[in-house]
Short mmCIF file of C-alpha atoms in Angstrom, two decimals:
data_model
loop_
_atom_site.label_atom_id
_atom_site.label_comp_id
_atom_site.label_asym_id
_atom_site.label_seq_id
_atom_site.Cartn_x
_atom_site.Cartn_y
_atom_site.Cartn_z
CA UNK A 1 0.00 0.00 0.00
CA UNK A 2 1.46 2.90 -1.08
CA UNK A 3 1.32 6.47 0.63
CA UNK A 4 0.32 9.14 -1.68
CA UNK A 5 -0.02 11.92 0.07
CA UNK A 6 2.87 12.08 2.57
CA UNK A 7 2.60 15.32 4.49
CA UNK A 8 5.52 17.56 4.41
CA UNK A 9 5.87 17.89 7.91
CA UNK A 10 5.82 14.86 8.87
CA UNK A 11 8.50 14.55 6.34
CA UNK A 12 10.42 17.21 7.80
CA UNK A 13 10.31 16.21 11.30
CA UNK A 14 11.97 12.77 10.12
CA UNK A 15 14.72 14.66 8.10
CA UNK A 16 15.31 15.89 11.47
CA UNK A 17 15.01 13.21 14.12
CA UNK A 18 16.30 10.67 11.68
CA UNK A 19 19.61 12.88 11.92
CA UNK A 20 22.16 10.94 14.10
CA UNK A 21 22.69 11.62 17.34
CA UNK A 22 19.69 14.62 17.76
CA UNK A 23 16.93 11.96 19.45
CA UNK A 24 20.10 11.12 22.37
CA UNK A 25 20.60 14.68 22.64
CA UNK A 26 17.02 15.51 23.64
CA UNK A 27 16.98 12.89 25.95
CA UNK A 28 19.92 13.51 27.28
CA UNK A 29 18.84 17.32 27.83
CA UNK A 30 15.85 15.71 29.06
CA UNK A 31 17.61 15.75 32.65
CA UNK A 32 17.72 19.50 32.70
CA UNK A 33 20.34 22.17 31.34
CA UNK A 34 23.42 21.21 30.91
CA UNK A 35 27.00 22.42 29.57
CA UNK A 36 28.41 20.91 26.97
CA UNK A 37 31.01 18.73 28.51
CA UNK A 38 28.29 17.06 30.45
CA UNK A 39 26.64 16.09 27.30
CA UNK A 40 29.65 14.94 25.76
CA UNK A 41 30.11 12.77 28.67
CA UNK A 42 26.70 11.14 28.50
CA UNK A 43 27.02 10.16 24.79
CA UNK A 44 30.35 9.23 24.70
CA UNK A 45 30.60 7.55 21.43
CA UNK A 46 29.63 11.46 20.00
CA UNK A 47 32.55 13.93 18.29
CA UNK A 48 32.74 17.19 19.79
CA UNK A 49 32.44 18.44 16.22
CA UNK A 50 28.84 16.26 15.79
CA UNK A 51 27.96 17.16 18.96
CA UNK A 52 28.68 21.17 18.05
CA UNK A 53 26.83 20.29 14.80
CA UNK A 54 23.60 18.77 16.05
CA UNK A 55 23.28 21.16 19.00
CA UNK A 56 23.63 24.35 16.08
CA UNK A 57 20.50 21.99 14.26
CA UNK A 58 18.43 21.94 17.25
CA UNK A 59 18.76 25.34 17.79
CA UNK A 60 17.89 26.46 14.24
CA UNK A 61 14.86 24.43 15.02
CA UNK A 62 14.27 26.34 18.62
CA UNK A 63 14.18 23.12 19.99
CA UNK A 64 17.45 23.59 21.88
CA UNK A 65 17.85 27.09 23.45
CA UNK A 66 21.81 28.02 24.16
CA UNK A 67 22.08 30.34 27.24
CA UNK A 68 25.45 32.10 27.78
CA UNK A 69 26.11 33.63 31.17
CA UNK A 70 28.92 36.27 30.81
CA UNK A 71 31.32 34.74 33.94
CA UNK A 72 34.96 34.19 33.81
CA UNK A 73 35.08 31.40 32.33
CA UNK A 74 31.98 32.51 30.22
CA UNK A 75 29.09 29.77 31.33
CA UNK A 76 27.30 28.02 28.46
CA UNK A 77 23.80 25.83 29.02
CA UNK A 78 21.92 24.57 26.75
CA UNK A 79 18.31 23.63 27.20
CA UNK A 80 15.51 22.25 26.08
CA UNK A 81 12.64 25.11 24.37
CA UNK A 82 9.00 23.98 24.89
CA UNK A 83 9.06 22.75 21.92
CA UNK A 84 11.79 20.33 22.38
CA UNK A 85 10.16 19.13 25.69
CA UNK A 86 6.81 18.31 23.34
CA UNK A 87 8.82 15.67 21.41
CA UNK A 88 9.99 13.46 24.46
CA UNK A 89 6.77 11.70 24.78
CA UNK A 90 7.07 10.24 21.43
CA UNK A 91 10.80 9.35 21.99
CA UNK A 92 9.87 7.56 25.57
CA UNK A 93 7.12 5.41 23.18
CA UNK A 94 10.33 4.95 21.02
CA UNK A 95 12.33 3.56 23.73
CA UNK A 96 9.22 1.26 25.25
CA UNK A 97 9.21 -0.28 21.58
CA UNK A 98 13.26 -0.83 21.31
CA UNK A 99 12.57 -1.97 24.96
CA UNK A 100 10.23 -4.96 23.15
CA UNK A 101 12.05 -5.22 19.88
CA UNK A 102 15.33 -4.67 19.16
CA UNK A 103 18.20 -6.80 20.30
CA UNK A 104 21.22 -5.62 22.43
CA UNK A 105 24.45 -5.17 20.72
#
């Protein structure tokens, strides 16, 4: 059965999600703010450079809000926008259905 009429968001929101790393991310960021070292630390198997990358995608997509507090060192946080936070129920029904179906590495 074919789809014909695809919607275009629904298309666009996969472009994005389907985009390593950026569904980890947001539930990573899930726990609160968090500087970027913590992140990195979380998802170890993550770049710096992909983690820079993805975080700069999310925030195009005001999903991911970057909040720089002018302190010596400066302070940078990044956070989950509302519209970030709307996503995570679909991503905790992801994990209940890798929790049923797919195999550990």
């Amino acid at each position: 059965m074919a789809l014909t009429n695809l919607c275009p968001k629904f298309e666009d929101a996969f472009q994005l999600l389907g985009k390593r790393w950026i569904g980890i991310i947001i539930r990573v960021l899930e726990a609160g703010p968090m500087r970027f070292n913590e992140m990195a630390e979380q998802i170890p198997d993550i770049s710096k450079k992909m983690l820079t990358e993805r975080l700069k995608d999310l925030e195009e997509q005001e999903m991911v809000e970057r909040d720089v507090t002018p302190t010596t060192p400066v302070r940078i946080t990044y956070t989950l926008t509302d519209k970030g936070k709307a996503i995570t129920p679909a991503l905790a029904e992801v994990q209940k259905w890798a929790d049923d179906w797919v195999k550990e590495r």
